mmCIF file of C-alpha atoms in Angstrom:
data_model
loop_
_atom_site.group_PDB
_atom_site.id
_atom_site.type_symbol
_atom_site.label_atom_id
_atom_site.label_comp_id
_atom_site.label_asym_id
_atom_site.label_seq_id
_atom_site.Cartn_x
_atom_site.Cartn_y
_atom_site.Cartn_z
ATOM 1 C CA UNK A 592 126.438 -70.493 -54.503
ATOM 2 C CA UNK A 593 126.159 -73.442 -56.931
ATOM 3 C CA UNK A 594 123.400 -75.539 -55.509
ATOM 4 C CA UNK A 595 120.696 -77.133 -57.729
ATOM 5 C CA UNK A 596 117.908 -78.335 -55.461
ATOM 6 C CA UNK A 597 115.209 -80.712 -56.719
ATOM 7 C CA UNK A 598 112.183 -79.985 -56.065
ATOM 8 C CA UNK A 599 112.505 -76.716 -54.946
ATOM 9 C CA UNK A 600 110.961 -76.373 -52.021
ATOM 10 C CA UNK A 601 111.369 -73.106 -49.888
ATOM 11 C CA UNK A 602 109.192 -74.210 -47.066
ATOM 12 C CA UNK A 603 111.100 -75.446 -44.031
ATOM 13 C CA UNK A 604 109.493 -77.734 -41.615
ATOM 14 C CA UNK A 605 109.840 -78.322 -37.902
ATOM 15 C CA UNK A 606 111.008 -81.707 -38.278
ATOM 16 C CA UNK A 607 114.350 -80.694 -40.142
ATOM 17 C CA UNK A 608 117.326 -82.521 -38.324
ATOM 18 C CA UNK A 609 118.561 -80.263 -35.889
ATOM 19 C CA UNK A 610 122.253 -79.675 -34.728
ATOM 20 C CA UNK A 611 122.060 -82.027 -31.780
ATOM 21 C CA UNK A 612 120.498 -85.066 -33.913
ATOM 22 C CA UNK A 613 123.292 -84.326 -36.771
ATOM 23 C CA UNK A 614 125.786 -84.515 -33.792
ATOM 24 C CA UNK A 615 124.386 -88.248 -32.821
ATOM 25 C CA UNK A 616 125.447 -89.476 -36.197
ATOM 26 C CA UNK A 617 128.433 -86.953 -37.432
ATOM 27 C CA UNK A 618 131.540 -86.608 -35.525
ATOM 28 C CA UNK A 619 131.935 -82.988 -34.244
ATOM 29 C CA UNK A 620 134.998 -82.120 -36.544
ATOM 30 C CA UNK A 621 133.055 -83.493 -39.692
ATOM 31 C CA UNK A 622 130.027 -81.347 -38.746
ATOM 32 C CA UNK A 623 132.170 -78.306 -38.499
ATOM 33 C CA UNK A 624 134.008 -78.864 -41.592
ATOM 34 C CA UNK A 625 130.594 -79.682 -43.493
ATOM 35 C CA UNK A 626 129.301 -76.175 -42.301
ATOM 36 C CA UNK A 627 132.367 -74.572 -43.662
ATOM 37 C CA UNK A 628 131.842 -76.860 -46.813
ATOM 38 C CA UNK A 629 128.017 -75.524 -47.126
ATOM 39 C CA UNK A 630 129.087 -71.867 -46.432
ATOM 40 C CA UNK A 631 131.646 -72.063 -49.214
ATOM 41 C CA UNK A 632 129.157 -73.495 -51.771
ATOM 42 C CA UNK A 633 130.977 -76.656 -52.164
ATOM 43 C CA UNK A 634 127.785 -78.689 -52.514
ATOM 44 C CA UNK A 635 127.609 -78.794 -56.396
ATOM 45 C CA UNK A 636 124.328 -80.938 -56.866
ATOM 46 C CA UNK A 637 121.725 -82.059 -54.923
ATOM 47 C CA UNK A 638 118.443 -84.035 -55.345
ATOM 48 C CA UNK A 639 115.794 -84.461 -52.543
ATOM 49 C CA UNK A 640 113.237 -86.929 -52.508
ATOM 50 C CA UNK A 641 109.570 -85.455 -52.589
ATOM 51 C CA UNK A 642 108.843 -86.833 -48.772
ATOM 52 C CA UNK A 643 112.528 -85.296 -47.899
ATOM 53 C CA UNK A 644 113.987 -88.903 -46.888
ATOM 54 C CA UNK A 645 116.442 -89.317 -49.411
ATOM 55 C CA UNK A 646 118.842 -86.927 -50.560
ATOM 56 C CA UNK A 647 121.686 -87.566 -53.651
ATOM 57 C CA UNK A 648 124.354 -84.953 -54.126
ATOM 58 C CA UNK A 649 127.734 -84.283 -55.292
ATOM 59 C CA UNK A 650 130.308 -82.234 -53.210
ATOM 60 C CA UNK A 651 133.434 -80.688 -53.914
ATOM 61 C CA UNK A 652 136.161 -82.314 -51.938
ATOM 62 C CA UNK A 653 139.970 -82.074 -51.823
ATOM 63 C CA UNK A 654 140.293 -84.070 -55.128
ATOM 64 C CA UNK A 655 139.290 -82.944 -58.553
ATOM 65 C CA UNK A 656 136.412 -85.072 -59.150
ATOM 66 C CA UNK A 657 133.569 -84.519 -56.648
ATOM 67 C CA UNK A 658 132.346 -86.874 -53.994
ATOM 68 C CA UNK A 659 128.866 -88.412 -54.342
ATOM 69 C CA UNK A 660 126.702 -88.640 -51.385
ATOM 70 C CA UNK A 661 123.681 -90.765 -50.753
ATOM 71 C CA UNK A 662 121.808 -89.884 -47.357
ATOM 72 C CA UNK A 663 118.553 -91.798 -46.007
ATOM 73 C CA UNK A 664 116.590 -90.233 -43.031
ATOM 74 C CA UNK A 665 114.101 -92.458 -41.440
ATOM 75 C CA UNK A 666 112.525 -92.877 -37.713
ATOM 76 C CA UNK A 667 112.936 -96.029 -35.702
ATOM 77 C CA UNK A 668 110.016 -97.748 -34.032
ATOM 78 C CA UNK A 669 110.618 -95.558 -31.443
ATOM 79 C CA UNK A 670 110.425 -92.398 -33.267
ATOM 80 C CA UNK A 671 114.128 -91.408 -32.998
ATOM 81 C CA UNK A 672 115.761 -90.201 -36.442
ATOM 82 C CA UNK A 673 118.310 -92.284 -37.903
ATOM 83 C CA UNK A 674 120.682 -90.660 -40.690
ATOM 84 C CA UNK A 675 122.596 -93.062 -42.904
ATOM 85 C CA UNK A 676 125.014 -90.795 -45.109
ATOM 86 C CA UNK A 677 127.174 -92.672 -47.429
ATOM 87 C CA UNK A 678 129.831 -91.042 -49.622
ATOM 88 C CA UNK A 679 132.667 -91.718 -52.117
ATOM 89 C CA UNK A 680 135.284 -90.295 -49.847
ATOM 90 C CA UNK A 681 137.898 -92.265 -48.125
ATOM 91 C CA UNK A 682 135.856 -91.870 -45.036
ATOM 92 C CA UNK A 683 132.827 -93.515 -46.639
ATOM 93 C CA UNK A 684 130.024 -92.337 -44.222
ATOM 94 C CA UNK A 685 128.547 -89.937 -42.110
ATOM 95 C CA UNK A 686 131.747 -87.348 -43.032
ATOM 96 C CA UNK A 687 131.963 -83.665 -43.626
ATOM 97 C CA UNK A 688 130.757 -84.161 -47.096
ATOM 98 C CA UNK A 689 127.370 -85.687 -45.921
ATOM 99 C CA UNK A 690 127.234 -82.970 -43.190
ATOM 100 C CA UNK A 691 127.758 -80.421 -45.937
ATOM 101 C CA UNK A 692 124.847 -81.516 -47.890
ATOM 102 C CA UNK A 693 122.350 -82.179 -44.790
ATOM 103 C CA UNK A 694 123.206 -78.347 -43.429
ATOM 104 C CA UNK A 695 122.691 -77.063 -46.970
ATOM 105 C CA UNK A 696 119.651 -78.794 -47.656
ATOM 106 C CA UNK A 697 117.897 -78.398 -44.289
ATOM 107 C CA UNK A 698 117.422 -74.882 -44.971
ATOM 108 C CA UNK A 699 115.619 -75.119 -48.143
ATOM 109 C CA UNK A 700 113.947 -78.484 -47.963
ATOM 110 C CA UNK A 701 111.741 -80.383 -45.874
ATOM 111 C CA UNK A 702 113.971 -83.093 -44.670
ATOM 112 C CA UNK A 703 113.479 -86.553 -42.959
ATOM 113 C CA UNK A 704 110.111 -88.137 -41.948
ATOM 114 C CA UNK A 705 108.051 -86.217 -39.456
ATOM 115 C CA UNK A 706 108.075 -87.170 -35.780
ATOM 116 C CA UNK A 707 105.746 -89.952 -35.111
ATOM 117 C CA UNK A 708 103.466 -87.569 -33.234
ATOM 118 C CA UNK A 709 103.107 -85.637 -36.507
ATOM 119 C CA UNK A 710 102.433 -88.966 -38.403
ATOM 120 C CA UNK A 711 98.743 -89.463 -39.274
ATOM 121 C CA UNK A 712 97.492 -92.838 -37.542
ATOM 122 C CA UNK A 713 97.121 -95.599 -39.609
ATOM 123 C CA UNK A 714 93.718 -96.331 -40.983
ATOM 124 C CA UNK A 715 91.677 -98.951 -39.157
ATOM 125 C CA UNK A 716 92.122 -102.237 -39.951
ATOM 126 C CA UNK A 717 89.457 -104.552 -41.445
ATOM 127 C CA UNK A 718 88.950 -107.477 -39.161
ATOM 128 C CA UNK A 719 90.187 -110.680 -40.787
ATOM 129 C CA UNK A 720 87.712 -112.711 -43.012
ATOM 130 C CA UNK A 721 86.211 -115.623 -41.074
ATOM 131 C CA UNK A 722 87.590 -119.041 -41.934
ATOM 132 C CA UNK A 723 86.360 -121.007 -44.610
ATOM 133 C CA UNK A 724 83.367 -122.952 -43.746
ATOM 134 C CA UNK A 725 84.290 -126.476 -43.886
ATOM 135 C CA UNK A 726 82.571 -128.525 -46.260
ATOM 136 C CA UNK A 727 81.422 -132.121 -45.339
ATOM 137 C CA UNK A 728 83.536 -135.068 -46.830
ATOM 138 C CA UNK A 729 81.728 -136.800 -49.677
ATOM 139 C CA UNK A 730 80.020 -139.881 -48.194
ATOM 140 C CA UNK A 731 82.182 -142.714 -49.819
ATOM 141 C CA UNK A 732 85.257 -140.885 -48.424
ATOM 142 C CA UNK A 733 83.653 -140.358 -45.085
ATOM 143 C CA UNK A 734 82.736 -144.507 -45.333
ATOM 144 C CA UNK A 735 86.259 -145.214 -46.122
ATOM 145 C CA UNK A 736 87.838 -143.368 -43.209
ATOM 146 C CA UNK A 737 85.722 -145.077 -40.763
ATOM 147 C CA UNK A 738 86.492 -148.278 -41.890
ATOM 148 C CA UNK A 739 90.146 -147.361 -42.014
ATOM 149 C CA UNK A 740 89.805 -146.239 -38.241
ATOM 150 C CA UNK A 741 87.817 -149.546 -37.284
ATOM 151 C CA UNK A 742 90.555 -151.790 -39.009
ATOM 152 C CA UNK A 743 93.227 -149.745 -36.991
ATOM 153 C CA UNK A 744 91.378 -150.203 -33.559
ATOM 154 C CA UNK A 745 90.823 -153.882 -34.301
#
């Protein structure tokens, strides 16, 4: 198997994308082909970000030159996992090459942001500072404004 994984973290996490989560973004036929590609060692190079939310990889496809994949995993405001996988192959996104990379990576890396119930609550925010005190206007300006008002009312 010809894989280079960075960083080499042998610790799996409970929040790796499941087959069901992958199937929400990758068609079934691409997922099946991706499994075969992963098992055949066609993922040649892989770099996984420290937080597991970004993956860059090269996968051997049908052409001589490997395809390059750029994958982002994130959670939406409701906590649902989102996977965006871009590839240089003719399909361009969430293809069998992206599937192969995700399948290869999830067995060795902590992938994706944790579910919202695993995320530490945000630190309490400080109350906003009080509004600045209004300084009184200089006497000459106050007097001029009063005369202006009096002139408009007359």
